[in-house]
Tab-separated table of C-alpha atoms and ligand atoms in Angstrom:
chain	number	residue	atom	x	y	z
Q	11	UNK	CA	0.331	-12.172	-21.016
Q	12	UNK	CA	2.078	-8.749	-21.728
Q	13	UNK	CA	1.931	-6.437	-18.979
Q	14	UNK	CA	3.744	-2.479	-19.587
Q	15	UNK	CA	4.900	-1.332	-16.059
Q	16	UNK	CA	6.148	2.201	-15.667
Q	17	UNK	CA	8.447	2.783	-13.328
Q	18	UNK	CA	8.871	5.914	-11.222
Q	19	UNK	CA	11.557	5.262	-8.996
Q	20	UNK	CA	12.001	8.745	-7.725
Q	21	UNK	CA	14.327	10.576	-4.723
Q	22	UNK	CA	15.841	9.168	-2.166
Q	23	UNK	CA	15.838	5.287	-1.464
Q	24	UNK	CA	13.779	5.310	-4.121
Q	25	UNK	CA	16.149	4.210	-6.512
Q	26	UNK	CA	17.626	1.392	-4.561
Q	27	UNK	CA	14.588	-0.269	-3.431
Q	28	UNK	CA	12.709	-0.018	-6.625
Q	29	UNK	CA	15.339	-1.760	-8.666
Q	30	UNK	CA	14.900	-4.927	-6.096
Q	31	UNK	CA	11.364	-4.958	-6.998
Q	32	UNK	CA	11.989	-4.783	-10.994
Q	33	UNK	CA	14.307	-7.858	-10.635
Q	34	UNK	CA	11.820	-9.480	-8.513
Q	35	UNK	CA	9.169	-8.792	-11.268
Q	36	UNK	CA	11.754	-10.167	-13.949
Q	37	UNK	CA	11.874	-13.772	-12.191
Q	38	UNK	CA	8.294	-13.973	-12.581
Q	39	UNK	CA	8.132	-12.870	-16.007
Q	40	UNK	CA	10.994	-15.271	-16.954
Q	41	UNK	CA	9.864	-18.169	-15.147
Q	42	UNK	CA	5.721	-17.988	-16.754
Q	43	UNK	CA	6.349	-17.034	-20.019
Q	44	UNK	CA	4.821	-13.455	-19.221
Q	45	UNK	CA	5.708	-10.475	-20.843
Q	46	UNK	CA	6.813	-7.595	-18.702
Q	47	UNK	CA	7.568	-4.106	-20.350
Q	48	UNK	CA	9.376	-1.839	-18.069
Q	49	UNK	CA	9.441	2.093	-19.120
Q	50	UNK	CA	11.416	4.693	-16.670
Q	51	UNK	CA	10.097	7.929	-16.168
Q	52	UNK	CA	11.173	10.769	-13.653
Q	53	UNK	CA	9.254	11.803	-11.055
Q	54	UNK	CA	9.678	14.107	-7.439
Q	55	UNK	CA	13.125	15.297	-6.970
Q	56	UNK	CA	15.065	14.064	-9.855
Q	57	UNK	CA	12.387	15.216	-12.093
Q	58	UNK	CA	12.722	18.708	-11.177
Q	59	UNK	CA	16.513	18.879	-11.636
Q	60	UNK	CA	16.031	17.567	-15.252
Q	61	UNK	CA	13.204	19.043	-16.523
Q	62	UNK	CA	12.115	21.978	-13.775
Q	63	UNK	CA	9.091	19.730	-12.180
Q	64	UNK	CA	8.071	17.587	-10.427
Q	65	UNK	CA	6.061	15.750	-12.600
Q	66	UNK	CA	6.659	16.276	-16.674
Q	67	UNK	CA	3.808	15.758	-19.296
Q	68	UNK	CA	6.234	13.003	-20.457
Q	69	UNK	CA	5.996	10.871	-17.039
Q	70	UNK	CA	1.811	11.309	-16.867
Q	71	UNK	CA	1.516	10.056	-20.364
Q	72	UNK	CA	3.870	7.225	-20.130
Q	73	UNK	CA	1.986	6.537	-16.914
Q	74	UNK	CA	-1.307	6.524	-18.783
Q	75	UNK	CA	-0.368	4.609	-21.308
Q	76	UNK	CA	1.077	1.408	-18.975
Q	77	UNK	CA	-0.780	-0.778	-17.556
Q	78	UNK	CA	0.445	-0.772	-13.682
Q	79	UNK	CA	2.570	1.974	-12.218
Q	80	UNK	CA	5.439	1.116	-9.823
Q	81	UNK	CA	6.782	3.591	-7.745
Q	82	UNK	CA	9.938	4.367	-5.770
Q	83	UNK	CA	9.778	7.418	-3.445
Q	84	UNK	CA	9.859	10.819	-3.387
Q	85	UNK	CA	11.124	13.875	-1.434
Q	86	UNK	CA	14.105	15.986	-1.393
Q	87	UNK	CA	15.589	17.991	0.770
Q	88	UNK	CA	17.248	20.520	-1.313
Q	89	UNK	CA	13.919	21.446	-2.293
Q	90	UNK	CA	12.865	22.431	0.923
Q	91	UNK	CA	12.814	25.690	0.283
Q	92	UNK	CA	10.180	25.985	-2.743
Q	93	UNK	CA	6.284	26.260	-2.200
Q	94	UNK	CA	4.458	22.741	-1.583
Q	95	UNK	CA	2.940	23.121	-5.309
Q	96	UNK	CA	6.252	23.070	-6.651
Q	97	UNK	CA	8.072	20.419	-4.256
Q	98	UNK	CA	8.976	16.924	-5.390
Q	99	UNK	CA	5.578	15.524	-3.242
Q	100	UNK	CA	3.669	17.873	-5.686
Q	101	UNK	CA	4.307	14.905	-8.107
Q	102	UNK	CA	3.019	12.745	-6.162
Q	103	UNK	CA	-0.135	13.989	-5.334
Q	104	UNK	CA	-0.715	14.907	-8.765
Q	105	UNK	CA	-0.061	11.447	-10.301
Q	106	UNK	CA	-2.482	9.732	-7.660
Q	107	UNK	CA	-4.440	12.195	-9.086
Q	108	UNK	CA	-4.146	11.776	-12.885
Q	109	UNK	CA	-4.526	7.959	-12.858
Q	110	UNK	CA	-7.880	8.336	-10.167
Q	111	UNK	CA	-7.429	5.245	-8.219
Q	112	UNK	CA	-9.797	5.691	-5.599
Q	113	UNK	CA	-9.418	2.598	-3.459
Q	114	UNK	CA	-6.118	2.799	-1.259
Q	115	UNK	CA	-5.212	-0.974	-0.352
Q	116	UNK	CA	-2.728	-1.056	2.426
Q	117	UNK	CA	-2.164	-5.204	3.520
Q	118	UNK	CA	-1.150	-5.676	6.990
Q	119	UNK	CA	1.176	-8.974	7.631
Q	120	UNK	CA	2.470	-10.263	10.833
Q	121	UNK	CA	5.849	-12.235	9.696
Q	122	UNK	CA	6.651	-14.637	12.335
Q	123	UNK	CA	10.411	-14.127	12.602
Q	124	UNK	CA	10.034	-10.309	12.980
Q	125	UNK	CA	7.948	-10.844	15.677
Q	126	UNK	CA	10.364	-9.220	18.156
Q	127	UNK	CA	10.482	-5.815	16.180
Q	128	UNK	CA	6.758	-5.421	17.181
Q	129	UNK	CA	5.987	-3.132	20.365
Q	130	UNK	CA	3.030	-6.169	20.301
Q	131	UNK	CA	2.963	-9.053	21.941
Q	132	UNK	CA	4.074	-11.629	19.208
Q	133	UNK	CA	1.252	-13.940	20.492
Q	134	UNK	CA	-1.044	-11.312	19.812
Q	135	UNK	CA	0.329	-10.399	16.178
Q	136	UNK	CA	0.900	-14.072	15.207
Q	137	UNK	CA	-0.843	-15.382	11.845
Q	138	UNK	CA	-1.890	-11.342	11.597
Q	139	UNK	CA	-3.128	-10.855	7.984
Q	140	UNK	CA	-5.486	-7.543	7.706
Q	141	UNK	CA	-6.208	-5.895	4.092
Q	142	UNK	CA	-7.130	-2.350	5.060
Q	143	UNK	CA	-9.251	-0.705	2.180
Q	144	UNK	CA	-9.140	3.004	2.142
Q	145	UNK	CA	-11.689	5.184	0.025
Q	146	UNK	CA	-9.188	7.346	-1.113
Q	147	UNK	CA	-11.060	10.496	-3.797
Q	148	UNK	CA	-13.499	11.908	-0.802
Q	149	UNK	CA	-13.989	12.770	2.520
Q	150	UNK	CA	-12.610	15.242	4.808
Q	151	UNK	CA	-9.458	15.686	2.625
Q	152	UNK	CA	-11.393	16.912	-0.554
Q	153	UNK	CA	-14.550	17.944	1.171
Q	154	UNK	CA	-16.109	21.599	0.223
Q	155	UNK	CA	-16.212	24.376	1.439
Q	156	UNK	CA	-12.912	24.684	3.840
Q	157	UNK	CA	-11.591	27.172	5.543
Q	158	UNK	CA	-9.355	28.798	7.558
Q	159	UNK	CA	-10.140	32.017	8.619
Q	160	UNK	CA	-7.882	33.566	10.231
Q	161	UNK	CA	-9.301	36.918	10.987
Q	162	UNK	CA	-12.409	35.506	12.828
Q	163	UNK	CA	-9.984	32.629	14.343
Q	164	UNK	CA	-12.413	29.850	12.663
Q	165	UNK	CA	-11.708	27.262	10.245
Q	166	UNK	CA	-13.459	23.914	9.050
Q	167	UNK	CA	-13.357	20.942	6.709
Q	168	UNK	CA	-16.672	19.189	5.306
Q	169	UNK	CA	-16.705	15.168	5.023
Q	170	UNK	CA	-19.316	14.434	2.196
Q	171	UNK	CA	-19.182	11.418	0.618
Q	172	UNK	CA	-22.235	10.671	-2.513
Q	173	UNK	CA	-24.032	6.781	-2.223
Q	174	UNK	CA	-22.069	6.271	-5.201
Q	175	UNK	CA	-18.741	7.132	-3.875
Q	176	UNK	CA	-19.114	4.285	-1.348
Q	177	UNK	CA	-20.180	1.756	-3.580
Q	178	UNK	CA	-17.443	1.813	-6.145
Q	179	UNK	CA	-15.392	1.627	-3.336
Q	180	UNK	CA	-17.324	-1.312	-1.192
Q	181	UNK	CA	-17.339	-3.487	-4.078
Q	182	UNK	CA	-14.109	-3.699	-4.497
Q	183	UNK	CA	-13.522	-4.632	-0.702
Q	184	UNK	CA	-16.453	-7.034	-0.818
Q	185	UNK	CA	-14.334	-8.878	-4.167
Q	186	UNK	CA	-11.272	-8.632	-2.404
Q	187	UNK	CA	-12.842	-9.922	0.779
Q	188	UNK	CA	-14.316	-13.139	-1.210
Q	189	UNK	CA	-10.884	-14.083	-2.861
Q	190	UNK	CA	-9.464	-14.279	0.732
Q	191	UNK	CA	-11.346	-14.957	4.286
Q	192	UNK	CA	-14.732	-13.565	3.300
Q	193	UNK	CA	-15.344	-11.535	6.527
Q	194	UNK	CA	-15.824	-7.328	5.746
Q	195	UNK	CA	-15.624	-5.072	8.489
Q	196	UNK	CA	-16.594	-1.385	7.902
Q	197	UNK	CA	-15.128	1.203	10.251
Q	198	UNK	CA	-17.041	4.443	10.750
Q	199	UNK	CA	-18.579	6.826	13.582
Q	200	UNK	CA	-21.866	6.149	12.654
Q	201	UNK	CA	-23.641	7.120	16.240
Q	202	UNK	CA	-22.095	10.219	15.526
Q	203	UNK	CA	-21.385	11.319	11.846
Q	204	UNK	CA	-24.407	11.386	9.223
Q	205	UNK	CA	-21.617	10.230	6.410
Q	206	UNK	CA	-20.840	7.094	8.399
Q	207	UNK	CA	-24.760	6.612	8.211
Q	208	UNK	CA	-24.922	6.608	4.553
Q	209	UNK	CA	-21.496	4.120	4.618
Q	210	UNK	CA	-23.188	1.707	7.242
Q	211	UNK	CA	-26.545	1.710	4.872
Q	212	UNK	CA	-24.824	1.407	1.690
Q	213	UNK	CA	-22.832	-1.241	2.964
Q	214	UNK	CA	-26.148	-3.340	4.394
Q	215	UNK	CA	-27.406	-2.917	0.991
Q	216	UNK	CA	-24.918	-4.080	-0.855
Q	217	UNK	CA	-23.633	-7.181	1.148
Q	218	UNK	CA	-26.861	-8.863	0.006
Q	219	UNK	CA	-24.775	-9.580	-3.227
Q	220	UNK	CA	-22.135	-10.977	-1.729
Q	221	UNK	CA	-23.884	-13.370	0.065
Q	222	UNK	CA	-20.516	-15.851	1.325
Q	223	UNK	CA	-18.964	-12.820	2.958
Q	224	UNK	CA	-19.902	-12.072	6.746
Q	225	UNK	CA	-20.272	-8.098	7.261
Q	226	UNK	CA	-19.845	-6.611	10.570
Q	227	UNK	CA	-19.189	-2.980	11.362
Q	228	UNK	CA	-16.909	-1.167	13.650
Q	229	UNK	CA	-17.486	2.690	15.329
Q	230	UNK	CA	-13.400	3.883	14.660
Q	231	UNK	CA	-12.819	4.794	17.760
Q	232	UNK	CA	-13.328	0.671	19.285
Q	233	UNK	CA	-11.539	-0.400	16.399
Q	234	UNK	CA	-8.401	1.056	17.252
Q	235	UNK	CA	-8.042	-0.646	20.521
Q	236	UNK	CA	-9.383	-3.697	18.797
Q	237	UNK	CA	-6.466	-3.721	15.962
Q	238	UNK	CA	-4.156	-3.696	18.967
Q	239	UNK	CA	-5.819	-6.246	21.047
Q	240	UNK	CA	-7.122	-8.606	19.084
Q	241	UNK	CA	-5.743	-8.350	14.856
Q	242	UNK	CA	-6.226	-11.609	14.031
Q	243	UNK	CA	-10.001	-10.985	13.598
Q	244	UNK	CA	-9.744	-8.690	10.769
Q	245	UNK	CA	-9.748	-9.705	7.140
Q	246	UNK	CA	-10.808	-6.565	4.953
Q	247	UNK	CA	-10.948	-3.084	6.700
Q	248	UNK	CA	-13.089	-1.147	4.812
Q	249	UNK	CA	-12.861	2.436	5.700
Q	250	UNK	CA	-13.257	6.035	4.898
Q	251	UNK	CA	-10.321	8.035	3.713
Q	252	UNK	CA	-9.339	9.885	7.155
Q	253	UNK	CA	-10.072	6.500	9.326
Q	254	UNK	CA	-8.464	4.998	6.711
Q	255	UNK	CA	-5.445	6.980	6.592
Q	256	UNK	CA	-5.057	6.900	10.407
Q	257	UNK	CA	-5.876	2.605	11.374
Q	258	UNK	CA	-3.801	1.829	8.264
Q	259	UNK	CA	-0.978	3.592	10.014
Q	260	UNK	CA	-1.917	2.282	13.363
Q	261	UNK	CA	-1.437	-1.278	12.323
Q	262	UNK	CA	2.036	-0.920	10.665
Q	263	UNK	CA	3.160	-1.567	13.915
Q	264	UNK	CA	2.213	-4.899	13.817
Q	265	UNK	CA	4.545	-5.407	10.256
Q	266	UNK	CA	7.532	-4.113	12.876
Q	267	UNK	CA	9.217	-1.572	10.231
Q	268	UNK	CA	8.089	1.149	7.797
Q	269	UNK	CA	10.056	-0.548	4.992
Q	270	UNK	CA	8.136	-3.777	5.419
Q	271	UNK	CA	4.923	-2.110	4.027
Q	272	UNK	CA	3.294	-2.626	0.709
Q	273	UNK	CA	0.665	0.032	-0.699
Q	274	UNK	CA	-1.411	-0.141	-4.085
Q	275	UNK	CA	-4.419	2.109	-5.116
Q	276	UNK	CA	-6.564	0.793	-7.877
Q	277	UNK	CA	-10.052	1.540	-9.574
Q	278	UNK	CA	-8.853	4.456	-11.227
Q	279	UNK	CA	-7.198	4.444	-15.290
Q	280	UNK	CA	-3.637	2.629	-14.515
Q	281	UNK	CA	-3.388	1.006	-10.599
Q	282	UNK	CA	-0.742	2.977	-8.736
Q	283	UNK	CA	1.751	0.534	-6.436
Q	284	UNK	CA	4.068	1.725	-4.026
Q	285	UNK	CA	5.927	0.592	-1.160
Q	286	UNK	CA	3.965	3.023	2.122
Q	287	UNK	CA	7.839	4.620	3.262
Q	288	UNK	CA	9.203	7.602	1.919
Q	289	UNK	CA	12.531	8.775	0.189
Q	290	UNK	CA	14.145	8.406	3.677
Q	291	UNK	CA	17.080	10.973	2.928
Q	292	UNK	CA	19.036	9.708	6.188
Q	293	UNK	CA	19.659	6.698	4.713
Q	294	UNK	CA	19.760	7.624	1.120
Q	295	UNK	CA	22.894	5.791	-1.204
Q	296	UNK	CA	24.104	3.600	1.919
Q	297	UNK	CA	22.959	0.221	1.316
Q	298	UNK	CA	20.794	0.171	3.835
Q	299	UNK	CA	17.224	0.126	2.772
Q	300	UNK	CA	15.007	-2.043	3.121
Q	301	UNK	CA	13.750	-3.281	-0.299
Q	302	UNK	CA	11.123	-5.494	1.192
Q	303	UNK	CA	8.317	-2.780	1.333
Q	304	UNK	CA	8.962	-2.653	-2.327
Q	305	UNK	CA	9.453	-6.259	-3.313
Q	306	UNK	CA	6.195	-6.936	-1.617
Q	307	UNK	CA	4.377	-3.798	-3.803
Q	308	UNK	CA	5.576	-5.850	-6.661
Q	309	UNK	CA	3.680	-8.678	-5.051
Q	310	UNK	CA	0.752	-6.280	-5.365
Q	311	UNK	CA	1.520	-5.705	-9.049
Q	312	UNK	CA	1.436	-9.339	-9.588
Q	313	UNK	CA	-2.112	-10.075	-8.062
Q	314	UNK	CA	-4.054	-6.705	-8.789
Q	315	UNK	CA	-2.909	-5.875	-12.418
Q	316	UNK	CA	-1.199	-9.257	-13.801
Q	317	UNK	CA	-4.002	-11.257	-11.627
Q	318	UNK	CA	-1.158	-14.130	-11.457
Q	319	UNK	CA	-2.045	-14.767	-7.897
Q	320	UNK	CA	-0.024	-17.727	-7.675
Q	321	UNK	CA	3.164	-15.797	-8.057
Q	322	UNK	CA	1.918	-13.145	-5.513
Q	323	UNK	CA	2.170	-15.471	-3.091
Q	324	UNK	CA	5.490	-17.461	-3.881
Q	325	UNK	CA	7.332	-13.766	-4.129
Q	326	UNK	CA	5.725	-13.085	-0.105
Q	327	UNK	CA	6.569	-16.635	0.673
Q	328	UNK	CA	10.552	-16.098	-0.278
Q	329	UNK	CA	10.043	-12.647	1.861
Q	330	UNK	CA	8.778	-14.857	4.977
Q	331	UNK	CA	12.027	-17.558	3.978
Q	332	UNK	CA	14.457	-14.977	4.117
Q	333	UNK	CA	13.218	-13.386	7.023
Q	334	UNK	CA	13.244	-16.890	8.689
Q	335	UNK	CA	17.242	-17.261	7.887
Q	336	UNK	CA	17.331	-14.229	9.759
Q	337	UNK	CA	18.627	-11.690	7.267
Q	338	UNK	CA	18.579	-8.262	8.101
Q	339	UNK	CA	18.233	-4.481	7.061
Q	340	UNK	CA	19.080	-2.417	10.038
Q	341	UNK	CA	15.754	-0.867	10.401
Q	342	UNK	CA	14.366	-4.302	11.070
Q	343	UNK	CA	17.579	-5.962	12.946
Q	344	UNK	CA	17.147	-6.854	17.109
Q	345	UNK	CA	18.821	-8.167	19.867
Q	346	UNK	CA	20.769	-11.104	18.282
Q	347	UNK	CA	20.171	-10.656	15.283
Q	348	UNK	CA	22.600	-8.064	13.912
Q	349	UNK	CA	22.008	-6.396	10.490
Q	350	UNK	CA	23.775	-8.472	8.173
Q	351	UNK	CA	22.473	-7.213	4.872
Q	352	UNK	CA	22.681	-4.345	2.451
Q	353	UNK	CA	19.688	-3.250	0.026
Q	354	UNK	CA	21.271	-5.334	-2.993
Q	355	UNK	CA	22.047	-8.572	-0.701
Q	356	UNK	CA	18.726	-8.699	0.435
Q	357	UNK	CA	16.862	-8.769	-2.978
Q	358	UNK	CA	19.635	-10.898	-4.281
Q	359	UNK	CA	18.145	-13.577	-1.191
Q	360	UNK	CA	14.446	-12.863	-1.971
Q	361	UNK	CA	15.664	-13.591	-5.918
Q	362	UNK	CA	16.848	-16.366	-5.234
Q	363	UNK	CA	14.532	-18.122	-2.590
Q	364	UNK	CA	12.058	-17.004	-5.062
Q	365	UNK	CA	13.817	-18.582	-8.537
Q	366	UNK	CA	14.580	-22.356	-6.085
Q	367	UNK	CA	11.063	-22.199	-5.547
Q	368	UNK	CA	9.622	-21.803	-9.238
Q	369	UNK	CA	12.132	-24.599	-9.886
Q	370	UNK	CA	10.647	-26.792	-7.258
Q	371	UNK	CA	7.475	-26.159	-8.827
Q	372	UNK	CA	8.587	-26.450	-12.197
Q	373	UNK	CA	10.105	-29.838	-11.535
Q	374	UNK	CA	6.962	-30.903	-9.520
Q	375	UNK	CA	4.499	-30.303	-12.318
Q	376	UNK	CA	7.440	-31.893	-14.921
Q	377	UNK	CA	7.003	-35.045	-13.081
I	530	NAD	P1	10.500	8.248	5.482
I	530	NAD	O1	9.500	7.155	5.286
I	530	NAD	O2	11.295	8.615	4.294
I	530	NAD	O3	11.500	7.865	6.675
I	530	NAD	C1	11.084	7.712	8.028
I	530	NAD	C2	12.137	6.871	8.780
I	530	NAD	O4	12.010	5.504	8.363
I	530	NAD	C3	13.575	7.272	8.480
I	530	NAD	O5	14.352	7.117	9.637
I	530	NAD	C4	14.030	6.300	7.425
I	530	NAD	O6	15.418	6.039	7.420
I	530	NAD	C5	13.225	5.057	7.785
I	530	NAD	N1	12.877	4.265	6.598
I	530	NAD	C6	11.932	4.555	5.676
I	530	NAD	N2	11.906	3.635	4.723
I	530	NAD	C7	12.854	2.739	5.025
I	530	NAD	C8	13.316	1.553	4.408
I	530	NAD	N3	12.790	1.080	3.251
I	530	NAD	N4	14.323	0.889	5.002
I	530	NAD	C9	14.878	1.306	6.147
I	530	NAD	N5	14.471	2.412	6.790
I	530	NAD	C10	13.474	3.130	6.227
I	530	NAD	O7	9.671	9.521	6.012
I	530	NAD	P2	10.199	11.009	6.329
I	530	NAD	O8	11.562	10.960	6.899
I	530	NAD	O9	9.097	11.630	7.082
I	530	NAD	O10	10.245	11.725	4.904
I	530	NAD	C11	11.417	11.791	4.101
I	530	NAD	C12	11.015	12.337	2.734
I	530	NAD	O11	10.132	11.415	2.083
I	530	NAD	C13	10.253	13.665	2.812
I	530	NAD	O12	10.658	14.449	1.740
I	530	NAD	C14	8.792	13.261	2.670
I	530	NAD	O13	8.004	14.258	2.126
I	530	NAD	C15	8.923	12.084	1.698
I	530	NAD	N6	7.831	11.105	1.763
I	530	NAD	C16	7.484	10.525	0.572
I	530	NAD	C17	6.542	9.509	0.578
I	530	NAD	C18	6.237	8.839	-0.731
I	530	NAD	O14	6.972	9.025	-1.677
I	530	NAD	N7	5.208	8.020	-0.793
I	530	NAD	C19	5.941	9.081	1.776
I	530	NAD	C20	6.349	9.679	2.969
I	530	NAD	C21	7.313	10.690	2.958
């Protein structure tokens, strides 16, 4: 299989973590046989200092022509200054928009040995393994008309979503749902909020053809004490983009670390994959970011654009290894256990732990 990946590594950490991923990707594509194309583009930052914006024709049309994109970070300080339309997370927004994903997956993963870094109990997180899906195109955040009016002191958003709208989006988390634990639980404020009316109903009508996957619903407001209480009974989150936006967030606490987070967006042209943190400037060309966010994105490329699920799960299975040797960035390092790895060092582990086990295999299925 040949599979072009763009890459967009961006400001920042960017760089650093994204180039962890890529190698990742590499052992995978060495090891099957696949074909991996990588083509780098600029984007954010970087992209304005070379070509005077944040996101050239040259990047969206390399973009559209790839089959997944994989990106870094983006956000600069220097640019501080310039209006939000011209700022390096102009880019951003504008490539999410160009390639039209509409459904925002954001997995949530309890890893055993970071249990500590968790404000949660770790007998609460334990075996936590959540797939939030976030409708991602409507809603409050696109809604018209909006307003702020600041003569009469007034201003308002509209949430409207169409029937259609939620069942693009509801059949992907029903798929999703029966490749994993087949239970769907739809969040909305539906004893309040005619839109979360139409999601409940669209949601009861389609679940008849999914038949094998158990559907129960949520008001958002329950559900956030629920995630905190009780995560382990979540499989797929589906969600509006706002509730989306905010649980997804809510349950990062569980992962223990903003670089431990994974993010892809799909149903659009090209699927967009991204690790959730940002260009994290205090930390910026120091060795000490955590490339796991991103190594595990590339995870996402691997089982939502190559489909090789297989390999999805043996690159998270070398991140749950390492973590279990207790190697450490500092933004996930506690108590005993010190920081004791740079950015490099700790891909170089995941590498690794990842190549001994596609030899194991190898040598299994050889015998
Ligand atoms: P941030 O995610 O960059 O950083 C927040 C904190 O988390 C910082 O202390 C940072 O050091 C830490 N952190 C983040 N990722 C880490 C990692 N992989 N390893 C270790 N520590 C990590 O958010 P911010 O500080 O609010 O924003 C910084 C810049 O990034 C801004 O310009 C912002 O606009 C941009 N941003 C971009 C994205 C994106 O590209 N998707 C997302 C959020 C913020």
């Amino acid at each position: 299989m040949k599979l072009k990946i763009a890459i967009l590594a961006g400001d920042g950490i960017g760089p650093e973590v994204t180039r962890e991923a890529v190698n990742i990707l590499n052992v995978v594509a060495e090891a099957s046989g696949h074909e991996f194309t990588f083509t780098e583009s600029l984007i954010g930052g970087v992209a304005i200092t070379a070509n005077g914006t944040p996101l050239p024709q040259s990047t969206i049309d390399t973009c559209l022509d790839s089959d997944a994109v994989l990106l870094g970070a983006v956000g600069d300080n220097k640019f501080n200054s310039l209006t939000p339309d011209k700022r390096p997370e102009a880019g951003l927004l504008q490539i999410r928009q160009e390639l039209g994903g509409f459904a925002n997956l954001r997995p949530c993963l309890a890893f055993e040995a970071l249990s500590e870094n968790s404000p949660l109990r770790p007998e609460v997180t334990k075996g936590v393994d959540i797939l939030f899906v976030r409708e991602l195109l409507g809603g409050l955040y696109f809604g018209q008309p909006r307003e702020w009016n600041k003569q009469t002191g007034e201003a308002f958003n509209t949430m409207r979503y169409s029937k259609s709208e939620v069942e693009r989006v509801a059949h992907i988390a029903f798929q999703l749902a029966q490749k994993r634990r087949k239970k769907l639980t739809q969040v909305d404020k539906a004893n309040v909020l005619e839109c979360s009316q139409l999601w409940r109903a669209t949601v009861d009508e389609i679940k008849t053809q999914y038949p094998d996957v158990t559907v129960e619903h949520q008001l958002v407001d329950s559900m956030a004490i629920h995630l905190m209480n009780t995560p382990r009974n979540f499989d797929v989150v589906l969600t509006e983009n706002l509730f989306g936006d905010i649980l997804s967030d809510e349950s990062g606490v569980i992962s223990g670390s903003l670089g431990m987070l994974p993010s892809a967006t799909i149903g659009g042209k090209v699927n967009l994959f991204e690790p959730v943190h940002g260009s994290a400037p205090d930390i910026a060309g120091q060795g000490k970011a955590n490339p796991l966010g991103a190594i595990l994105t590339a995870a996402m490329v691997l089982r939502h654009s190559a489909h090789l699920e297989q390999e999805a799960k043996a690159v998270e299975a070398a991140v749950t290894k390492v973590l279990a040797e207790g190697h450490r960035t500092s933004d996930i390092a506690r108590g005993n256990t010190a920081a004791n790895v740079t950015t490099q060092q700790m891909g170089k582990l995941v590498h690794n732990a990842l190549a001994e086990s596609i030899d194991r295999q190898q040598s299994l299925h050889a015998v």
